[in-house]
mmCIF file of C-alpha atoms and ligand atoms in Angstrom:
data_model
loop_
_atom_site.group_PDB
_atom_site.id
_atom_site.type_symbol
_atom_site.label_atom_id
_atom_site.label_comp_id
_atom_site.label_asym_id
_atom_site.label_seq_id
_atom_site.Cartn_x
_atom_site.Cartn_y
_atom_site.Cartn_z
ATOM 1 C CA MET A 1 -50.963 66.606 44.598
ATOM 2 C CA SER A 2 -50.044 64.091 47.771
ATOM 3 C CA VAL A 3 -49.119 60.446 48.121
ATOM 4 C CA THR A 4 -50.860 58.100 50.513
ATOM 5 C CA VAL A 5 -48.752 54.700 51.875
ATOM 6 C CA ARG A 6 -50.006 51.648 53.777
ATOM 7 C CA VAL A 7 -48.021 49.991 55.959
ATOM 8 C CA PRO A 8 -48.572 46.935 57.935
ATOM 9 C CA ALA A 9 -47.976 46.441 62.030
ATOM 10 C CA LYS A 10 -45.806 43.324 62.713
ATOM 11 C CA VAL A 11 -46.183 40.216 64.696
ATOM 12 C CA ASN A 12 -42.627 37.981 66.026
ATOM 13 C CA VAL A 13 -43.352 34.959 65.890
ATOM 14 C CA GLN A 14 -39.847 34.161 67.043
ATOM 15 C CA LEU A 15 -37.990 36.497 69.255
ATOM 16 C CA GLY A 16 -34.720 35.741 70.628
ATOM 17 C CA VAL A 17 -32.340 38.125 72.504
ATOM 18 C CA GLY A 18 -29.096 37.775 73.545
ATOM 19 C CA ALA A 19 -27.224 39.503 77.086
ATOM 20 C CA ALA A 20 -26.918 43.647 75.991
ATOM 21 C CA ARG A 21 -24.180 44.772 74.319
ATOM 22 C CA PRO A 22 -21.485 47.023 75.635
ATOM 23 C CA ASP A 23 -23.748 50.025 73.577
ATOM 24 C CA GLY A 24 -26.615 48.503 75.428
ATOM 25 C CA PHE A 25 -28.060 47.189 72.418
ATOM 26 C CA HIS A 26 -29.484 43.316 72.849
ATOM 27 C CA PRO A 27 -28.406 41.029 69.833
ATOM 28 C CA LEU A 28 -31.787 39.467 68.149
ATOM 29 C CA ALA A 29 -32.423 36.560 66.354
ATOM 30 C CA THR A 30 -36.297 37.303 65.055
ATOM 31 C CA VAL A 31 -38.800 36.397 62.894
ATOM 32 C CA PHE A 32 -40.787 39.049 62.100
ATOM 33 C CA LEU A 33 -44.496 38.419 60.163
ATOM 34 C CA ALA A 34 -46.214 41.840 58.758
ATOM 35 C CA VAL A 35 -50.049 41.430 59.482
ATOM 36 C CA SER A 36 -53.010 43.189 58.070
ATOM 37 C CA LEU A 37 -53.235 45.824 60.702
ATOM 38 C CA PHE A 38 -52.531 49.074 58.626
ATOM 39 C CA ASP A 39 -51.483 52.657 59.286
ATOM 40 C CA GLU A 40 -52.120 55.189 56.448
ATOM 41 C CA VAL A 41 -49.607 58.040 56.228
ATOM 42 C CA THR A 42 -50.474 60.591 53.205
ATOM 43 C CA ALA A 43 -47.779 63.136 52.495
ATOM 44 C CA THR A 44 -49.062 66.573 51.258
ATOM 45 C CA PRO A 45 -46.691 69.562 49.976
ATOM 46 C CA ALA A 46 -46.917 72.326 52.647
ATOM 47 C CA ALA A 47 -44.831 75.443 53.984
ATOM 48 C CA ALA A 48 -42.987 73.551 56.669
ATOM 49 C CA LEU A 49 -42.806 70.036 58.440
ATOM 50 C CA THR A 50 -45.893 69.174 60.006
ATOM 51 C CA VAL A 51 -47.569 65.938 61.574
ATOM 52 C CA THR A 52 -51.197 65.385 62.583
ATOM 53 C CA CYS A 53 -53.051 62.086 63.397
ATOM 54 C CA GLU A 54 -56.516 60.356 63.386
ATOM 55 C CA GLY A 55 -57.428 57.231 65.600
ATOM 56 C CA PRO A 56 -58.543 55.749 68.313
ATOM 57 C CA ASP A 57 -54.918 56.128 69.758
ATOM 58 C CA ALA A 58 -53.812 59.665 67.841
ATOM 59 C CA ASP A 59 -53.861 61.295 71.629
ATOM 60 C CA GLN A 60 -50.683 59.166 72.838
ATOM 61 C CA VAL A 61 -48.695 60.065 69.450
ATOM 62 C CA PRO A 62 -46.267 62.844 69.447
ATOM 63 C CA LEU A 63 -47.191 65.424 66.729
ATOM 64 C CA ASP A 64 -43.454 66.964 67.235
ATOM 65 C CA ARG A 65 -39.990 66.036 65.461
ATOM 66 C CA THR A 66 -40.191 63.321 67.701
ATOM 67 C CA ASN A 67 -42.534 61.568 65.843
ATOM 68 C CA LEU A 68 -40.904 58.805 63.911
ATOM 69 C CA ALA A 69 -42.508 59.588 60.282
ATOM 70 C CA ALA A 70 -41.353 63.743 60.906
ATOM 71 C CA ARG A 71 -38.105 62.275 61.318
ATOM 72 C CA ALA A 72 -38.103 60.223 58.143
ATOM 73 C CA ALA A 73 -39.297 62.924 55.937
ATOM 74 C CA GLU A 74 -35.935 65.139 58.013
ATOM 75 C CA VAL A 75 -33.824 62.073 56.891
ATOM 76 C CA LEU A 76 -34.703 61.959 53.404
ATOM 77 C CA ALA A 77 -35.065 65.600 52.932
ATOM 78 C CA ALA A 78 -31.121 65.925 54.280
ATOM 79 C CA ARG A 79 -29.857 63.263 52.149
ATOM 80 C CA ALA A 80 -31.521 64.634 48.755
ATOM 81 C CA GLY A 81 -30.209 68.281 50.064
ATOM 82 C CA ILE A 82 -33.933 69.782 49.922
ATOM 83 C CA GLU A 83 -36.256 71.031 52.680
ATOM 84 C CA PRO A 84 -38.869 69.013 54.260
ATOM 85 C CA ALA A 85 -41.829 70.918 53.216
ATOM 86 C CA VAL A 86 -44.603 68.229 53.534
ATOM 87 C CA HIS A 87 -47.788 68.215 55.552
ATOM 88 C CA LEU A 88 -48.093 64.276 57.261
ATOM 89 C CA HIS A 89 -51.151 62.762 58.362
ATOM 90 C CA ILE A 90 -51.429 59.625 60.130
ATOM 91 C CA ALA A 91 -54.395 57.809 60.037
ATOM 92 C CA LYS A 92 -53.442 55.162 63.104
ATOM 93 C CA ASN A 93 -54.921 51.789 63.451
ATOM 94 C CA ILE A 94 -52.226 50.056 64.815
ATOM 95 C CA PRO A 95 -52.182 49.956 68.795
ATOM 96 C CA VAL A 96 -49.457 52.553 70.234
ATOM 97 C CA ALA A 97 -47.011 51.346 72.454
ATOM 98 C CA GLY A 98 -48.041 48.142 71.841
ATOM 99 C CA GLY A 99 -45.067 46.068 70.597
ATOM 100 C CA MET A 100 -46.520 46.106 66.787
ATOM 101 C CA ALA A 101 -43.781 48.532 65.652
ATOM 102 C CA GLY A 102 -46.621 51.473 65.270
ATOM 103 C CA GLY A 103 -44.161 54.076 65.005
ATOM 104 C CA SER A 104 -41.674 52.346 62.812
ATOM 105 C CA ALA A 105 -44.391 51.575 60.752
ATOM 106 C CA ASP A 106 -45.229 55.438 60.176
ATOM 107 C CA GLY A 107 -41.526 55.937 59.950
ATOM 108 C CA ALA A 108 -41.290 53.406 56.430
ATOM 109 C CA ALA A 109 -44.925 54.644 55.236
ATOM 110 C CA ALA A 110 -43.527 58.784 55.545
ATOM 111 C CA LEU A 111 -40.116 57.719 53.619
ATOM 112 C CA LEU A 112 -41.825 55.957 51.006
ATOM 113 C CA ALA A 113 -44.591 58.340 50.631
ATOM 114 C CA CYS A 114 -42.282 61.647 50.741
ATOM 115 C CA ASP A 115 -39.342 59.899 48.479
ATOM 116 C CA THR A 116 -42.703 59.513 45.832
ATOM 117 C CA LEU A 117 -43.806 63.037 46.587
ATOM 118 C CA TRP A 118 -40.563 64.245 45.863
ATOM 119 C CA GLY A 119 -39.548 62.480 43.029
ATOM 120 C CA LEU A 120 -36.220 61.419 44.371
ATOM 121 C CA ASP A 121 -36.713 57.386 43.215
ATOM 122 C CA THR A 122 -34.058 56.553 46.273
ATOM 123 C CA PRO A 123 -33.267 53.144 45.132
ATOM 124 C CA ARG A 124 -34.394 50.478 47.551
ATOM 125 C CA THR A 125 -31.210 49.545 49.292
ATOM 126 C CA GLU A 126 -30.857 52.878 50.317
ATOM 127 C CA LEU A 127 -34.398 53.248 51.597
ATOM 128 C CA LEU A 128 -33.331 50.429 54.045
ATOM 129 C CA ASP A 129 -30.480 51.873 55.275
ATOM 130 C CA LEU A 130 -32.511 55.106 55.665
ATOM 131 C CA CYS A 131 -34.883 52.965 57.696
ATOM 132 C CA ALA A 132 -32.358 51.016 59.712
ATOM 133 C CA GLU A 133 -30.940 54.839 60.898
ATOM 134 C CA LEU A 134 -34.862 55.632 61.795
ATOM 135 C CA GLY A 135 -34.854 52.644 64.345
ATOM 136 C CA SER A 136 -34.263 48.468 64.377
ATOM 137 C CA ASP A 137 -37.941 47.720 63.312
ATOM 138 C CA VAL A 138 -38.177 50.052 60.388
ATOM 139 C CA PRO A 139 -36.552 48.412 57.765
ATOM 140 C CA PHE A 140 -39.135 45.476 58.218
ATOM 141 C CA SER A 141 -41.902 47.710 58.345
ATOM 142 C CA LEU A 142 -40.928 48.582 54.272
ATOM 143 C CA LEU A 143 -39.725 44.949 53.582
ATOM 144 C CA GLY A 144 -43.146 43.137 55.135
ATOM 145 C CA GLY A 145 -43.961 39.621 54.429
ATOM 146 C CA ALA A 146 -41.675 37.305 56.713
ATOM 147 C CA ALA A 147 -38.433 37.738 57.395
ATOM 148 C CA LEU A 148 -35.113 37.077 59.894
ATOM 149 C CA GLY A 149 -33.785 40.029 61.253
ATOM 150 C CA THR A 150 -30.341 39.790 63.459
ATOM 151 C CA GLY A 151 -27.770 42.397 64.436
ATOM 152 C CA ARG A 152 -30.864 44.634 66.648
ATOM 153 C CA GLY A 153 -32.995 43.136 64.052
ATOM 154 C CA GLU A 154 -32.138 45.587 61.258
ATOM 155 C CA LEU A 155 -30.616 43.011 58.943
ATOM 156 C CA LEU A 156 -33.140 41.052 57.140
ATOM 157 C CA THR A 157 -33.542 37.836 55.075
ATOM 158 C CA PRO A 158 -36.980 37.204 53.932
ATOM 159 C CA VAL A 159 -38.347 33.499 54.597
ATOM 160 C CA ASP A 160 -40.928 31.463 53.395
ATOM 161 C CA ALA A 161 -44.309 31.663 55.194
ATOM 162 C CA GLY A 162 -47.631 30.450 54.272
ATOM 163 C CA SER A 163 -50.709 32.298 55.443
ATOM 164 C CA PHE A 164 -51.830 32.245 59.164
ATOM 165 C CA HIS A 165 -54.763 34.057 61.056
ATOM 166 C CA TRP A 166 -54.469 36.181 64.133
ATOM 167 C CA VAL A 167 -56.079 37.846 67.225
ATOM 168 C CA PHE A 168 -54.704 40.558 69.049
ATOM 169 C CA ALA A 169 -55.987 41.576 72.642
ATOM 170 C CA VAL A 170 -54.986 45.330 72.943
ATOM 171 C CA ALA A 171 -54.184 45.985 76.473
ATOM 172 C CA ASP A 172 -54.701 49.361 78.373
ATOM 173 C CA GLY A 173 -51.777 51.828 78.045
ATOM 174 C CA GLY A 174 -48.378 50.853 76.274
ATOM 175 C CA LEU A 175 -45.146 49.435 77.732
ATOM 176 C CA SER A 176 -41.727 51.369 77.034
ATOM 177 C CA THR A 177 -39.695 49.011 74.900
ATOM 178 C CA PRO A 178 -36.391 50.226 76.551
ATOM 179 C CA ALA A 179 -38.131 49.220 80.146
ATOM 180 C CA VAL A 180 -38.736 45.877 79.195
ATOM 181 C CA PHE A 181 -35.426 45.092 77.694
ATOM 182 C CA ARG A 182 -34.129 46.808 81.868
ATOM 183 C CA ALA A 183 -36.602 44.280 82.945
ATOM 184 C CA PHE A 184 -34.923 41.559 80.837
ATOM 185 C CA ASP A 185 -31.561 42.624 81.870
ATOM 186 C CA ARG A 186 -32.881 42.479 85.238
ATOM 187 C CA LEU A 187 -34.541 38.816 85.170
ATOM 188 C CA THR A 188 -31.118 37.300 83.540
ATOM 189 C CA ALA A 189 -28.408 39.590 85.655
ATOM 190 C CA GLY A 190 -26.285 36.673 87.154
ATOM 191 C CA THR A 191 -27.094 33.839 84.661
ATOM 192 C CA THR A 192 -25.834 33.384 81.190
ATOM 193 C CA VAL A 193 -27.837 34.713 78.202
ATOM 194 C CA PRO A 194 -27.035 31.943 74.837
ATOM 195 C CA GLU A 195 -26.101 34.092 71.485
ATOM 196 C CA PRO A 196 -29.846 34.024 69.936
ATOM 197 C CA GLN A 197 -30.328 31.823 66.834
ATOM 198 C CA PRO A 198 -32.883 31.158 64.339
ATOM 199 C CA SER A 199 -35.036 28.395 65.662
ATOM 200 C CA PRO A 200 -35.407 25.748 62.783
ATOM 201 C CA GLU A 201 -38.555 24.105 63.795
ATOM 202 C CA LEU A 202 -40.033 27.426 63.440
ATOM 203 C CA LEU A 203 -38.911 28.547 60.227
ATOM 204 C CA ALA A 204 -39.975 25.058 58.968
ATOM 205 C CA ALA A 205 -43.530 25.732 60.597
ATOM 206 C CA LEU A 206 -43.782 28.804 59.052
ATOM 207 C CA ALA A 207 -43.224 28.002 55.540
ATOM 208 C CA SER A 208 -45.499 24.645 55.946
ATOM 209 C CA GLY A 209 -48.388 26.953 55.980
ATOM 210 C CA ASP A 210 -49.876 24.684 58.904
ATOM 211 C CA PRO A 211 -50.894 26.771 62.061
ATOM 212 C CA ASP A 212 -51.047 23.342 64.437
ATOM 213 C CA ARG A 213 -47.298 23.152 63.500
ATOM 214 C CA LEU A 214 -46.173 26.684 64.179
ATOM 215 C CA ALA A 215 -48.651 27.117 67.686
ATOM 216 C CA PRO A 216 -45.831 25.398 69.287
ATOM 217 C CA ALA A 217 -42.748 26.685 67.725
ATOM 218 C CA LEU A 218 -43.938 30.446 68.600
ATOM 219 C CA SER A 219 -41.761 32.414 70.909
ATOM 220 C CA ASN A 220 -40.836 35.757 72.631
ATOM 221 C CA GLY A 221 -37.600 35.979 74.739
ATOM 222 C CA LEU A 222 -39.246 39.210 75.964
ATOM 223 C CA GLN A 223 -42.340 37.505 77.326
ATOM 224 C CA ALA A 224 -41.183 37.060 80.714
ATOM 225 C CA ALA A 225 -39.754 40.624 81.041
ATOM 226 C CA SER A 226 -43.368 42.071 79.726
ATOM 227 C CA LEU A 227 -45.291 39.801 81.944
ATOM 228 C CA SER A 228 -42.875 40.854 85.452
ATOM 229 C CA LEU A 229 -44.116 44.066 84.527
ATOM 230 C CA ARG A 230 -47.765 43.562 83.162
ATOM 231 C CA PRO A 231 -48.873 40.363 85.415
ATOM 232 C CA ALA A 232 -52.524 40.685 84.261
ATOM 233 C CA LEU A 233 -51.665 39.615 80.722
ATOM 234 C CA ALA A 234 -51.572 36.127 82.372
ATOM 235 C CA ASP A 235 -55.434 36.866 82.662
ATOM 236 C CA THR A 236 -55.796 37.597 78.456
ATOM 237 C CA PHE A 237 -53.748 34.499 78.143
ATOM 238 C CA ALA A 238 -56.220 32.090 79.798
ATOM 239 C CA ALA A 239 -59.050 34.264 78.444
ATOM 240 C CA GLY A 240 -57.903 33.162 74.563
ATOM 241 C CA THR A 241 -56.546 30.187 75.214
ATOM 242 C CA GLY A 242 -59.431 29.022 76.890
ATOM 243 C CA ALA A 243 -61.787 30.006 73.719
ATOM 244 C CA GLY A 244 -59.762 27.784 71.348
ATOM 245 C CA ALA A 245 -56.779 30.110 70.457
ATOM 246 C CA LEU A 246 -54.007 27.309 69.405
ATOM 247 C CA ALA A 247 -50.884 29.575 71.306
ATOM 248 C CA ALA A 248 -50.615 32.708 72.562
ATOM 249 C CA LEU A 249 -47.408 34.884 72.964
ATOM 250 C CA VAL A 250 -46.701 38.533 73.780
ATOM 251 C CA SER A 251 -46.435 40.350 70.440
ATOM 252 C CA GLY A 252 -42.420 41.938 70.654
ATOM 253 C CA SER A 253 -42.202 43.974 73.661
ATOM 254 C CA GLY A 254 -45.735 43.788 74.638
ATOM 255 C CA PRO A 255 -48.324 44.660 75.984
ATOM 256 C CA THR A 256 -50.417 43.753 73.056
ATOM 257 C CA THR A 257 -50.800 39.729 72.938
ATOM 258 C CA ALA A 258 -51.219 37.717 70.058
ATOM 259 C CA PHE A 259 -53.225 34.659 69.708
ATOM 260 C CA LEU A 260 -53.126 32.267 66.553
ATOM 261 C CA VAL A 261 -56.036 30.798 65.212
ATOM 262 C CA ARG A 262 -57.199 28.253 63.079
ATOM 263 C CA ASP A 263 -59.311 30.388 60.637
ATOM 264 C CA GLU A 264 -61.417 33.175 60.429
ATOM 265 C CA GLU A 265 -64.146 31.494 62.596
ATOM 266 C CA GLY A 266 -61.717 30.594 65.305
ATOM 267 C CA ALA A 267 -60.521 34.165 65.112
ATOM 268 C CA ALA A 268 -64.121 35.536 65.823
ATOM 269 C CA LYS A 269 -65.076 33.141 68.642
ATOM 270 C CA VAL A 270 -61.373 33.996 70.305
ATOM 271 C CA ALA A 271 -61.776 37.922 69.532
ATOM 272 C CA ALA A 272 -65.577 37.860 70.956
ATOM 273 C CA ALA A 273 -64.083 35.915 74.047
ATOM 274 C CA LEU A 274 -61.601 38.156 75.026
ATOM 275 C CA GLU A 275 -63.775 40.941 74.585
ATOM 276 C CA ALA A 276 -66.200 39.452 77.071
ATOM 277 C CA SER A 277 -63.268 38.440 79.590
ATOM 278 C CA GLY A 278 -62.280 42.232 80.301
ATOM 279 C CA THR A 279 -58.975 41.222 80.324
ATOM 280 C CA CYS A 280 -57.964 43.862 77.325
ATOM 281 C CA ARG A 281 -59.127 46.998 75.923
ATOM 282 C CA THR A 282 -59.832 45.638 72.564
ATOM 283 C CA THR A 283 -59.021 43.052 69.848
ATOM 284 C CA ARG A 284 -58.147 43.010 66.310
ATOM 285 C CA THR A 285 -58.430 40.398 63.853
ATOM 286 C CA ALA A 286 -55.496 40.331 61.107
ATOM 287 C CA SER A 287 -53.919 37.469 58.858
ATOM 288 C CA GLY A 288 -50.042 37.764 57.442
ATOM 289 C CA PRO A 289 -48.081 37.722 55.717
ATOM 290 C CA VAL A 290 -48.748 40.868 54.306
ATOM 291 C CA PRO A 291 -46.510 43.202 51.754
ATOM 292 C CA GLY A 292 -44.856 45.890 53.560
ATOM 293 C CA ALA A 293 -45.221 49.622 53.174
ATOM 294 C CA THR A 294 -47.068 50.262 49.724
ATOM 295 C CA VAL A 295 -48.313 53.342 47.790
ATOM 296 C CA LEU A 296 -51.724 53.534 47.495
ATOM 297 C CA ARG A 297 -52.135 57.105 45.632
ATOM 298 C CA GLY A 298 -50.277 59.384 44.229
HETATM 299 P P1 LIG B 1 -42.124 48.079 68.320
HETATM 300 O O1 LIG B 1 -42.837 47.051 68.492
HETATM 301 O O2 LIG B 1 -41.114 48.756 67.066
HETATM 302 O O3 LIG B 1 -41.282 48.303 69.951
HETATM 303 P P2 LIG B 1 -44.426 49.301 69.689
HETATM 304 O O4 LIG B 1 -45.055 49.171 68.992
HETATM 305 O O5 LIG B 1 -43.987 49.220 70.872
HETATM 306 O O6 LIG B 1 -42.367 49.381 69.316
HETATM 307 P P3 LIG B 1 -44.701 52.482 69.137
HETATM 308 O O7 LIG B 1 -46.411 52.211 69.014
HETATM 309 O O8 LIG B 1 -44.035 52.530 68.080
HETATM 310 O O9 LIG B 1 -44.462 51.471 69.742
HETATM 311 O O10 LIG B 1 -44.801 53.750 70.159
HETATM 312 C C1 LIG B 1 -43.539 53.956 70.903
HETATM 313 C C2 LIG B 1 -43.468 55.349 71.094
HETATM 314 O O11 LIG B 1 -43.104 55.842 70.091
HETATM 315 C C3 LIG B 1 -44.953 56.129 71.354
HETATM 316 O O12 LIG B 1 -45.211 55.824 72.982
HETATM 317 C C4 LIG B 1 -44.504 56.989 71.078
HETATM 318 O O13 LIG B 1 -44.081 58.281 71.861
HETATM 319 C C5 LIG B 1 -43.123 57.279 70.214
HETATM 320 N N1 LIG B 1 -43.955 57.655 68.554
HETATM 321 C C6 LIG B 1 -43.079 58.274 67.475
HETATM 322 N N2 LIG B 1 -43.687 58.210 66.479
HETATM 323 C C7 LIG B 1 -44.864 57.576 66.544
HETATM 324 C C8 LIG B 1 -45.860 57.144 66.045
HETATM 325 N N3 LIG B 1 -46.046 57.648 64.241
HETATM 326 N N4 LIG B 1 -46.699 56.521 66.289
HETATM 327 C C9 LIG B 1 -46.680 56.033 67.483
HETATM 328 N N5 LIG B 1 -45.757 56.208 68.082
HETATM 329 C C10 LIG B 1 -44.783 57.464 68.152
#
């Protein structure tokens, strides 16, 4: 018997970042949107905890206990007082180290898959607490949809959102999220960074479902930091907006870039132009919001 869970990637349609706290974490006011780009995690009983991974970026995924899916199985087993005797197979489609929370998604998926496999029936609120222990983006991967995240991004409030179409340009190589936050600290040193606040314009635009209204409201406080580490992303932006994208922004800490488009036709056009431009490794089209981690087979 095995259990398969499908889990979406995310894009931050707002990412407000405050100054680092004494513990090093940055307070965030972010709006997450789950998009239809999915990983699948399958949990199968095994003698011991093992991880395998397939997909275009599989060679960049650690298969030891540092894999967030493995950590999720360990944390859940420890809470239940059982051994994490499970094999986790990750079918990976979310770009690795791309700012789309791929590792976090696998953590949330493994948690739900193991909870189902082991028949634990852990209450949803406790699963969300375990997710927050694993990482700031993991609770949203379980929740999905659209949500405002505060604190380190782990304190979630669902928000209304119409459906939007996106093109994602996947860059060559990833960016380390901590390195991007360090670049943010360097760029803002000596300035007063305001407390991050949710944007009323952004929330209203998201609820309206109108892409022309959402385009000017998108924002990412980490974008300048990502661009300082990857100046060539400016060429990717130019290629996508030149092909008619309504707006471009760095996805989370990058280096994946997200292009808002009006419809599927617009998405195909922007994706083709990006592929032809040679300014990215590959593209994916997606829409969102979509549900969070979901059991497919079990
Ligand atoms: P975020 O958007 O949450 O900042 P990200 O999308 O930029 O994350 P991930 O794809 O989560 O980045 O990968 C970041 C690093 O985490 C990888 O370089 C890898 O070493 C490690 N990692 C651990 N578990 C996984 C996993 N299941 N899938 C991918 N990377 C993982």
